[in-house]
Coordinates of C-alpha atoms in Angstrom, one line a residue:
Chain A
X1 CA -9.7 5.6 -9.4
X2 CA -13.0 7.7 -10.2
X3 CA -16.2 6.0 -10.5
X4 CA -18.8 6.7 -12.9
X5 CA -22.1 8.0 -11.2
X6 CA -24.2 4.9 -12.2
X7 CA -21.5 2.6 -10.4
X8 CA -21.8 4.7 -7.4
X9 CA -25.6 4.7 -7.6
X10 CA -25.6 1.0 -7.7
X11 CA -23.1 0.4 -5.1
X12 CA -25.0 2.7 -2.7
X13 CA -28.3 1.5 -3.5
X14 CA -27.6 -2.2 -4.7
X15 CA -30.7 -4.1 -6.2
X16 CA -31.4 -7.6 -5.2
X17 CA -29.1 -8.3 -2.5
X18 CA -30.0 -11.4 -0.8
X19 CA -30.4 -15.5 -1.3
X20 CA -32.7 -18.2 -2.7
X21 CA -33.1 -21.4 -1.5
X22 CA -30.5 -23.2 -3.6
X23 CA -32.0 -26.5 -2.8
X24 CA -35.4 -25.6 -4.2
X25 CA -35.7 -27.0 -7.8
X26 CA -36.6 -23.8 -9.5
X27 CA -33.8 -22.0 -8.4
X28 CA -30.5 -22.0 -10.5
X29 CA -27.2 -20.7 -8.4
X30 CA -24.1 -19.3 -10.2
X31 CA -20.8 -19.0 -8.4
X32 CA -18.2 -17.5 -10.1
X33 CA -14.7 -15.8 -9.3
X34 CA -12.1 -16.6 -6.7
X35 CA -11.2 -15.1 -3.4
X36 CA -7.7 -14.8 -4.5
X37 CA -8.4 -12.7 -7.5
X38 CA -10.6 -10.4 -5.3
X39 CA -14.2 -11.1 -6.7
X40 CA -16.5 -13.7 -5.8
X41 CA -20.2 -13.4 -7.6
X42 CA -23.1 -15.7 -6.4
X43 CA -26.2 -14.7 -8.4
X44 CA -29.3 -17.0 -8.0
X45 CA -32.4 -17.0 -10.2
X46 CA -36.0 -18.3 -9.4
X47 CA -37.5 -19.6 -12.7
X48 CA -41.3 -20.1 -13.2
X49 CA -42.7 -23.3 -15.5
X50 CA -43.1 -20.8 -18.7
X51 CA -39.2 -20.4 -18.3
X52 CA -39.7 -16.6 -17.0
X53 CA -37.0 -15.4 -14.2
X54 CA -39.3 -14.5 -11.6
X55 CA -36.8 -13.3 -9.1
X56 CA -32.8 -12.8 -9.0
X57 CA -30.9 -12.2 -5.9
X58 CA -27.0 -11.9 -5.7
X59 CA -23.9 -11.4 -3.4
X60 CA -20.7 -10.4 -4.3
X61 CA -17.3 -10.3 -2.5
X62 CA -15.4 -7.5 -4.8
X63 CA -14.8 -4.0 -5.6
X64 CA -17.3 -1.5 -6.3
X65 CA -17.6 -1.9 -10.1
X66 CA -17.9 -5.7 -9.4
X67 CA -20.8 -5.0 -7.1
X68 CA -22.6 -3.1 -9.6
X69 CA -22.2 -5.2 -12.1
X70 CA -23.9 -7.9 -10.1
X71 CA -26.8 -5.6 -9.2
X72 CA -27.3 -4.4 -12.6
X73 CA -27.4 -7.9 -14.1
X74 CA -29.8 -8.8 -11.4
X75 CA -32.0 -6.0 -12.5
X76 CA -31.7 -6.8 -16.1
X77 CA -32.8 -10.3 -16.2
X78 CA -35.7 -10.2 -13.8
X79 CA -38.7 -10.6 -15.9
X80 CA -36.6 -12.3 -18.8
X81 CA -37.1 -15.6 -20.2
X82 CA -33.6 -17.7 -19.5
X83 CA -33.2 -17.7 -23.2
X84 CA -33.3 -13.7 -23.1
X85 CA -31.1 -13.3 -20.1
X86 CA -28.6 -15.9 -21.4
X87 CA -27.9 -13.4 -24.4
X88 CA -26.7 -10.4 -22.1
X89 CA -23.3 -9.9 -22.8
X90 CA -20.7 -8.1 -20.7
X91 CA -20.1 -5.5 -23.0
X92 CA -23.7 -4.2 -22.6
X93 CA -23.0 -4.2 -18.7
X94 CA -19.7 -2.3 -19.2
X95 CA -21.3 0.1 -21.1
X96 CA -24.4 0.8 -19.1
X97 CA -22.0 1.4 -16.0
X98 CA -19.2 3.3 -18.3
X99 CA -16.4 0.7 -16.7
X100 CA -12.9 1.7 -17.2
X101 CA -10.8 -0.8 -19.1
X102 CA -9.0 -2.4 -15.9
X103 CA -12.7 -3.2 -14.3
X104 CA -14.1 -4.9 -17.7
X105 CA -13.4 -8.4 -15.8
X106 CA -16.2 -7.5 -13.5
X107 CA -18.9 -6.9 -16.2
X108 CA -17.3 -10.5 -17.4
X109 CA -17.8 -12.1 -14.3
X110 CA -21.4 -10.6 -14.0
X111 CA -22.3 -12.4 -17.5
X112 CA -20.2 -15.5 -16.4
X113 CA -22.7 -15.7 -13.2
X114 CA -25.8 -15.1 -15.1
X115 CA -25.4 -18.3 -17.7
X116 CA -23.7 -20.2 -14.3
X117 CA -26.9 -19.8 -12.7
X118 CA -29.0 -20.8 -16.3
X119 CA -26.8 -23.6 -16.4
X120 CA -27.4 -24.9 -13.0
X121 CA -31.2 -24.2 -13.4
X122 CA -31.3 -26.2 -16.7
X123 CA -29.4 -29.3 -15.1
X124 CA -31.8 -29.5 -12.3
X125 CA -34.3 -29.3 -14.4
X126 CA -33.2 -32.2 -16.7
X127 CA -32.7 -34.2 -14.0
X128 CA -36.0 -33.6 -12.8
X129 CA -37.4 -34.4 -16.0
X130 CA -35.7 -37.9 -16.3
X131 CA -36.6 -38.6 -12.6
X132 CA -40.4 -37.7 -13.5
X133 CA -40.3 -40.0 -16.9
X134 CA -38.6 -42.8 -14.6
X135 CA -36.7 -45.6 -16.4
X136 CA -37.4 -46.7 -19.9
Chain B
X1 CA -14.3 21.1 16.7
X2 CA -16.0 20.1 13.0
X3 CA -14.4 17.3 11.2
X4 CA -12.7 18.2 8.0
X5 CA -13.8 15.6 5.0
X6 CA -12.3 14.0 4.1
X7 CA -10.1 12.7 7.1
X8 CA -6.6 12.4 5.9
X9 CA -5.2 8.9 7.3
X10 CA -2.8 8.3 4.6
X11 CA 0.3 9.7 6.4
X12 CA 2.6 6.9 4.7
X13 CA 1.9 8.2 1.2
X14 CA 2.7 11.9 2.4
X15 CA 2.2 14.3 5.3
X16 CA 1.0 18.0 5.0
X17 CA 3.5 20.7 5.5
X18 CA 3.8 21.6 8.9
X19 CA 3.0 25.5 9.2
X20 CA 6.0 26.1 11.2
X21 CA 7.9 24.3 8.1
X22 CA 6.3 26.6 5.5
X23 CA 7.3 29.7 7.5
X24 CA 10.6 28.8 7.7
X25 CA 10.8 28.3 3.9
X26 CA 9.0 31.3 2.8
X27 CA 11.7 33.8 2.6
X28 CA 13.7 31.5 0.5
X29 CA 11.1 32.0 -2.5
X30 CA 11.0 35.8 -2.2
X31 CA 14.2 37.5 -0.6
X32 CA 16.8 34.9 -0.1
X33 CA 16.5 33.3 -3.4
X34 CA 19.8 33.2 -4.5
X35 CA 21.5 30.1 -5.9
X36 CA 23.7 28.5 -3.3
X37 CA 26.3 27.8 -6.2
X38 CA 26.5 31.4 -6.9
X39 CA 30.1 32.6 -5.2
X40 CA 30.1 36.3 -6.3
X41 CA 27.5 38.0 -4.3
X42 CA 25.6 37.7 -1.1
X43 CA 22.5 36.4 -2.6
X44 CA 24.2 33.4 -3.2
X45 CA 26.3 33.5 0.2
X46 CA 23.2 33.4 2.1
X47 CA 21.6 30.5 0.2
X48 CA 24.8 28.6 0.7
X49 CA 24.9 29.3 4.5
X50 CA 21.0 28.0 4.9
X51 CA 22.0 25.0 2.9
X52 CA 25.0 24.4 4.9
X53 CA 23.2 25.0 8.1
X54 CA 20.4 22.3 6.9
X55 CA 22.7 19.8 6.3
X56 CA 24.2 20.3 10.2
X57 CA 20.6 19.8 11.2
X58 CA 20.0 16.6 9.0
X59 CA 23.6 15.4 9.9
X60 CA 22.7 15.8 13.9
X61 CA 19.2 14.1 13.2
X62 CA 20.7 10.9 11.8
X63 CA 23.7 11.0 14.1
X64 CA 26.2 11.4 11.0
X65 CA 29.4 12.9 11.7
X66 CA 29.2 15.8 9.7
X67 CA 27.0 17.6 7.0
X68 CA 29.6 17.0 4.6
X69 CA 28.1 13.3 4.3
X70 CA 24.4 15.0 3.6
X71 CA 23.9 14.9 -0.3
X72 CA 20.7 16.6 -1.6
X73 CA 18.3 15.2 -4.1
X74 CA 15.0 15.6 -5.5
X75 CA 13.6 12.8 -2.9
X76 CA 14.1 9.4 -1.7
X77 CA 13.5 7.9 -5.5
X78 CA 16.4 9.4 -6.5
X79 CA 18.3 8.8 -3.1
X80 CA 17.9 5.0 -3.7
X81 CA 18.8 5.1 -7.3
X82 CA 22.1 7.1 -6.6
X83 CA 23.1 4.8 -3.6
X84 CA 22.4 1.6 -5.6
X85 CA 23.8 2.6 -9.1
X86 CA 26.0 4.8 -7.7
X87 CA 27.6 2.1 -5.7
X88 CA 27.3 -0.7 -8.1
X89 CA 29.2 1.4 -10.9
X90 CA 31.9 2.4 -8.3
X91 CA 32.3 -1.2 -6.7
X92 CA 31.3 -3.2 -9.5
X93 CA 35.2 -4.5 -10.4
X94 CA 35.2 -5.8 -6.7
X95 CA 32.2 -7.9 -7.0
X96 CA 29.1 -7.8 -8.5
X97 CA 26.6 -9.0 -5.9
X98 CA 23.9 -7.2 -4.2
X99 CA 21.5 -8.5 -1.1
X100 CA 18.4 -6.9 -0.6
X101 CA 14.8 -7.8 0.4
X102 CA 11.4 -8.4 -1.1
X103 CA 9.6 -6.0 0.4
X104 CA 11.9 -2.9 -0.4
X105 CA 10.2 0.1 -1.8
X106 CA 10.0 0.1 -6.0
X107 CA 12.7 2.8 -6.2
X108 CA 15.1 -0.3 -4.5
X109 CA 13.8 -3.1 -6.3
X110 CA 13.7 -1.6 -9.9
X111 CA 17.4 0.1 -9.2
X112 CA 18.7 -3.4 -8.5
X113 CA 16.5 -5.0 -11.5
X114 CA 18.1 -2.7 -13.8
X115 CA 21.4 -3.8 -12.3
X116 CA 20.7 -7.5 -13.1
X117 CA 20.4 -6.8 -16.6
X118 CA 23.9 -5.4 -16.7
X119 CA 25.3 -8.2 -15.1
X120 CA 24.9 -7.7 -11.5
X121 CA 23.7 -10.6 -9.6
X122 CA 20.7 -9.8 -6.8
X123 CA 19.6 -12.0 -3.8
X124 CA 16.0 -11.0 -2.5
X125 CA 15.5 -11.9 0.9
X126 CA 12.0 -12.6 2.0
X127 CA 10.5 -11.5 5.3
X128 CA 8.7 -13.9 7.8
X129 CA 4.9 -13.7 8.1
X130 CA 5.1 -10.6 10.5
X131 CA 6.9 -8.6 7.7
X132 CA 10.3 -9.0 9.7
X133 CA 13.8 -10.0 7.9
X134 CA 15.5 -12.3 9.8
X135 CA 19.5 -10.8 9.7
X136 CA 20.3 -14.6 9.6
X137 CA 19.1 -14.7 6.4
X138 CA 21.0 -11.5 5.3
X139 CA 24.1 -13.1 6.7
X140 CA 23.4 -16.5 4.6
X141 CA 22.5 -14.2 1.4
X142 CA 26.3 -12.9 1.6
X143 CA 29.0 -13.8 -0.8
X144 CA 32.8 -13.2 -1.5
X145 CA 31.6 -10.9 -4.5
X146 CA 28.8 -9.1 -2.1
X147 CA 29.3 -5.3 -2.4
X148 CA 26.2 -4.0 -1.1
X149 CA 23.1 -4.8 1.3
X150 CA 20.1 -2.4 1.3
X151 CA 17.5 -3.3 3.7
X152 CA 14.7 -0.6 4.6
X153 CA 14.5 1.1 8.4
X154 CA 10.6 0.8 8.5
X155 CA 8.3 -0.6 5.7
X156 CA 5.8 1.5 3.9
X157 CA 2.9 -1.1 4.0
X158 CA 2.9 -2.6 7.2
X159 CA 5.1 -0.6 9.2
X160 CA 7.5 -3.5 10.3
X161 CA 10.9 -2.1 12.0
X162 CA 13.8 -4.2 10.6
X163 CA 16.7 -5.4 12.8
X164 CA 19.2 -2.3 11.4
X165 CA 21.5 -2.8 14.3
X166 CA 21.9 -6.2 14.0
X167 CA 22.5 -6.1 9.7
X168 CA 24.9 -3.2 10.2
X169 CA 26.7 -5.3 12.8
X170 CA 27.1 -8.0 9.7
X171 CA 27.9 -6.0 6.9
X172 CA 30.5 -3.9 9.0
X173 CA 32.3 -7.3 9.7
X174 CA 32.1 -8.6 6.5
X175 CA 33.2 -5.2 4.7
X176 CA 30.1 -5.2 2.7
X177 CA 28.6 -1.3 2.0
X178 CA 25.3 -0.9 4.2
X179 CA 22.4 1.3 2.4
X180 CA 19.3 1.7 4.5
X181 CA 16.0 3.3 2.7
X182 CA 15.1 5.1 6.2
X183 CA 12.3 7.2 4.6
X184 CA 9.4 5.6 6.3
X185 CA 10.9 5.3 9.7
X186 CA 12.8 8.5 9.9
X187 CA 11.8 10.5 13.2
X188 CA 9.7 7.9 14.1
X189 CA 11.7 5.0 15.3
X190 CA 15.3 5.5 16.1
X191 CA 17.8 5.7 13.7
X192 CA 21.5 6.6 14.4
X193 CA 23.7 5.8 11.2
X194 CA 26.8 5.8 13.7
X195 CA 25.4 3.0 16.3
X196 CA 23.6 1.2 13.6
X197 CA 26.8 1.3 11.0
X198 CA 24.8 2.5 8.3
X199 CA 26.8 3.7 5.3
X200 CA 24.4 5.1 3.3
X201 CA 20.8 6.4 4.3
X202 CA 17.9 7.6 2.0
X203 CA 15.6 10.2 3.4
X204 CA 13.0 12.5 2.1
X205 CA 11.4 15.7 3.6
X206 CA 7.7 14.9 2.7
X207 CA 6.8 12.0 4.9
X208 CA 7.9 14.2 8.1
X209 CA 5.8 17.2 7.5
X210 CA 8.4 18.9 4.8
X211 CA 7.7 19.7 1.4
X212 CA 7.8 17.3 -1.8
X213 CA 10.6 17.5 -4.0
X214 CA 13.4 17.2 -1.5
X215 CA 15.2 14.4 -0.1
X216 CA 18.9 13.6 0.7
X217 CA 21.3 10.6 0.7
X218 CA 23.9 10.4 3.6
X219 CA 27.1 9.1 2.2
X220 CA 29.4 7.9 5.1
X221 CA 32.7 10.0 4.9
X222 CA 34.9 7.7 6.9
X223 CA 35.1 4.2 8.1
X224 CA 34.8 3.4 5.5
X225 CA 34.6 6.5 3.2
X226 CA 31.8 5.4 0.7
X227 CA 32.5 6.4 -2.9
X228 CA 29.7 7.0 -5.5
X229 CA 29.4 7.3 -9.4
X230 CA 27.0 10.4 -9.9
X231 CA 24.4 9.6 -11.9
X232 CA 23.4 12.9 -12.9
X233 CA 25.8 14.6 -15.4
X234 CA 26.2 18.5 -15.0
X235 CA 28.1 21.1 -12.7
X236 CA 29.1 19.1 -10.2
X237 CA 27.1 20.1 -7.0
X238 CA 27.0 18.2 -4.1
X239 CA 30.7 17.4 -4.0
X240 CA 30.3 15.6 -7.8
X241 CA 27.9 13.3 -6.2
X242 CA 24.6 15.1 -7.7
X243 CA 24.8 18.1 -10.2
X244 CA 21.7 20.0 -10.2
X245 CA 21.1 23.7 -8.2
X246 CA 19.8 23.3 -4.9
X247 CA 16.3 23.4 -4.1
X248 CA 17.2 26.1 -1.4
X249 CA 13.6 26.6 0.0
X250 CA 13.0 22.8 0.1
X251 CA 16.1 22.1 1.9
X252 CA 15.6 24.8 4.7
X253 CA 12.1 23.2 5.1
X254 CA 13.2 19.7 5.4
X255 CA 15.6 20.8 8.0
X256 CA 12.9 22.5 10.0
X257 CA 11.0 19.4 9.5
X258 CA 14.0 17.6 11.2
X259 CA 14.6 20.3 14.1
X260 CA 10.6 19.7 14.9
X261 CA 11.1 15.7 15.1
X262 CA 14.3 16.0 17.2
X263 CA 12.4 18.4 19.8
X264 CA 9.0 16.8 19.6
X265 CA 9.5 13.6 18.0
X266 CA 9.4 11.0 21.4
X267 CA 6.1 12.4 22.4
X268 CA 4.6 12.6 19.1
X269 CA 5.4 9.1 18.9
X270 CA 3.6 8.1 22.2
X271 CA 0.7 10.4 21.1
X272 CA -0.1 8.9 17.8
X273 CA 0.7 5.3 19.1
X274 CA -2.1 6.1 21.2
X275 CA -4.3 7.1 18.5
X276 CA -3.6 4.1 16.5
X277 CA -4.3 1.4 19.4
X278 CA -7.6 3.6 19.7
X279 CA -8.6 2.7 16.6
X280 CA -7.3 -1.0 16.6
X281 CA -9.0 -1.7 20.1
X282 CA -12.2 0.0 18.6
X283 CA -12.5 -2.0 15.8
X284 CA -11.8 -5.1 16.9
X285 CA -14.1 -4.7 19.7
X286 CA -17.1 -3.9 16.9
X287 CA -15.8 -6.5 14.3
X288 CA -14.6 -10.6 14.0
X289 CA -12.3 -11.5 11.9
X290 CA -10.1 -8.9 11.2
X291 CA -6.3 -9.7 11.3
X292 CA -3.3 -7.4 11.7
X293 CA -0.7 -7.3 9.4
X294 CA 3.1 -7.2 9.9
X295 CA 4.7 -7.2 13.4
X296 CA 2.5 -6.7 16.7
X297 CA 5.2 -4.4 18.5
X298 CA 8.3 -3.7 15.9
X299 CA 5.7 -1.2 14.0
X300 CA 5.7 2.3 13.1
X301 CA 3.4 4.0 15.8
X302 CA 0.9 5.5 13.3
X303 CA 0.6 2.3 11.2
X304 CA -2.4 0.1 11.1
X305 CA -2.6 -2.2 8.2
X306 CA -5.4 -4.5 8.9
X307 CA -7.3 -7.3 6.6
X308 CA -11.0 -7.2 7.1
X309 CA -11.9 -10.8 6.0
X310 CA -14.5 -11.7 3.8
X311 CA -14.6 -7.9 2.8
X312 CA -12.6 -6.6 -0.4
X313 CA -10.4 -3.6 0.2
X314 CA -11.4 -1.5 -2.8
X315 CA -14.9 -1.9 -2.3
X316 CA -14.3 -1.0 1.1
X317 CA -12.4 2.3 0.4
X318 CA -15.5 3.1 -1.5
X319 CA -17.8 2.4 1.2
X320 CA -15.6 4.9 3.3
X321 CA -14.9 7.8 1.0
X322 CA -14.8 10.1 3.8
X323 CA -11.2 8.8 5.1
X324 CA -8.2 8.8 3.0
X325 CA -6.7 5.3 3.3
X326 CA -5.2 3.0 1.1
X327 CA -5.6 -0.5 0.1
X328 CA -3.3 -3.7 -0.6
X329 CA -6.0 -4.6 -2.9
X330 CA -5.1 -5.6 -6.7
X331 CA -8.4 -3.1 -7.7
X332 CA -6.1 -0.3 -6.7
X333 CA -3.1 -1.1 -8.8
X334 CA -3.1 -0.9 -12.6
X335 CA -1.5 -4.5 -12.2
X336 CA -4.6 -6.2 -10.9
X337 CA -1.9 -7.6 -8.7
X338 CA -2.6 -7.5 -4.8
X339 CA 0.2 -6.1 -2.5
X340 CA 3.9 -7.6 -3.5
X341 CA 5.0 -6.8 0.3
X342 CA 1.7 -8.6 1.7
X343 CA 2.5 -11.4 -0.8
X344 CA 6.3 -11.8 0.2
X345 CA 5.1 -12.2 3.6
X346 CA 3.1 -15.3 2.6
X347 CA -0.4 -13.7 3.3
X348 CA -3.3 -15.3 1.3
X349 CA -4.2 -13.5 -1.6
X350 CA -7.8 -13.0 -0.3
X351 CA -6.7 -11.5 3.0
X352 CA -4.3 -9.4 0.7
X353 CA -7.4 -8.0 -1.2
X354 CA -8.9 -7.4 1.9
X355 CA -6.4 -5.2 3.5
X356 CA -6.5 -1.4 4.3
X357 CA -3.8 0.5 5.5
X358 CA -4.6 3.3 7.8
X359 CA -1.5 5.9 8.3
X360 CA -2.0 8.0 11.5
X361 CA 0.2 11.2 11.8
X362 CA 0.8 14.5 13.4
X363 CA -2.6 16.3 12.8
X364 CA -5.0 13.6 13.4
X365 CA -7.2 13.7 16.5
X366 CA -9.0 11.3 18.8
X367 CA -12.4 12.8 17.6
X368 CA -11.2 11.9 13.9
X369 CA -10.0 8.2 15.0
X370 CA -13.4 7.6 17.0
X371 CA -15.5 8.6 13.6
X372 CA -13.3 6.6 11.4
X373 CA -13.9 3.7 14.0
X374 CA -17.6 4.2 13.6
X375 CA -17.5 4.5 9.7
X376 CA -15.4 1.5 8.9
X377 CA -17.3 -1.3 11.9
X378 CA -20.6 -0.4 10.0
X379 CA -19.1 -0.3 6.7
X380 CA -17.5 -3.7 7.0
X381 CA -20.8 -5.0 8.4
X382 CA -22.7 -3.9 5.6
X383 CA -20.2 -5.4 3.3
X384 CA -20.3 -8.9 5.0
X385 CA -23.7 -8.7 4.6
X386 CA -23.7 -8.5 0.9
X387 CA -20.5 -10.9 0.9
X388 CA -21.0 -14.8 -0.5
X389 CA -17.8 -15.7 1.4
X390 CA -18.9 -14.2 4.9
X391 CA -22.1 -16.1 4.7
X392 CA -20.3 -19.2 3.8
X393 CA -18.2 -18.1 6.9
X394 CA -21.2 -18.2 8.9
X395 CA -22.7 -21.3 7.8
X396 CA -19.2 -23.2 9.0
X397 CA -18.1 -23.3 5.0
X398 CA -14.0 -23.2 5.1
X399 CA -13.6 -20.9 1.8
X400 CA -10.2 -22.6 1.2
X401 CA -12.2 -26.0 0.6
X402 CA -13.9 -24.9 -2.4
X403 CA -12.5 -25.4 -5.8
X404 CA -12.5 -21.9 -7.2
X405 CA -12.4 -21.4 -10.9
X406 CA -10.1 -18.7 -11.1
X407 CA -10.4 -16.3 -14.2

């Protein structure tokens, strides 16, 4: 399979590979995909009090398109508010990377990873707020 | 010597034509270009003589009784189709049951699938975890209605060499015809249709440093005499078994390739096995969690099929663009399903996704092997550093214990 230049570029110089402390209350973690399907993405965000994504990191088990999709996703969501980040669509990722039809699922996975990380962060925040508020 | 990139290590897919083979073929394009079926002039006679000599060489190569038992075809796919459909059509009134294995080439499996639509029953025997088919399982699958057993000599993905002698003994005892797709093992592991009791065998030139587009089907002529219904209608060439003008240059090249292997095959296998083991030991010295797929001993000398745990195969191939190999990963096929061969062996799907097949051949060198070892080791390490699964493994988390959400 021939890869687009953008996929190759992200694959060879992936942005934001790494780990954030998932116990940190300001960090949201999304783990999507399955080893049996050939791709697993872990995308993490660190969100400040204003609701802006200050940092994003990923690790991906998958083909070149999956790695490129996650790299691009972290690049795009950094500096965005979590509401803005939640609007990133797989079709935008697929278009930016010129993914062929058989690789569309890689971009779908990246979108799921973003959503899942945001959800995890929101869940943690809600739990923290209810804790701070204490019982009525 | 300077390395030439990409380094070719996919010799199960195809092989380059040996220069000696090409030299033997060339006159048959421009000078001795006659049609082997032309009986009225010297051009035709020369072509026919060359084809007949090639038949004898190939018959000797596989220990057949006579060159008359060699039917030339366009390649192994056609040979497999002709063997299975041709036998089924001729012997179908005797019984409509065929036994084969789950790890055969698609040319065998899909021919069987077509026959199933026409009312035949097919039993697909699974191999063990090492890729080896137990002859006892073949025996158990035989019924009163079985007319044909088809088992490959060696598997194209994991290189496992099947128990052809044992299976041949039991099919002969039961009076069932035995077809062997010998494409991958030919010239690399002993193959003897006489002692192995093989009745039909598919062969191809391009896996043994001959040209593409030419193959053969061995069809036994005595004890038992095997009959076929031709699958191509036309001029009745090849004793009525396969119509179509013979590919004379290709056939000459095929025979030359066989002749070289008859002289050099044994020594070559030793050299290639040495290179393969050098790569295997080199990689396992550098890397943990590398699994050998297939049987450790009963395997083709040039075959090394490895799963690099926690790294996806296609992603790895992209990282080693300087090396031409193939993968059992889903991503390399249109179907998004990982290798059916590896799955039939019971390999976990994630390990199938992580597999790479190295196929070492005649023209590979020690220098190439060392380059590939270093490149693969460094790229696997890099990809593992990017892999969430590797991190979990390092942290002592069993990835099987996680509830993954399949998509």
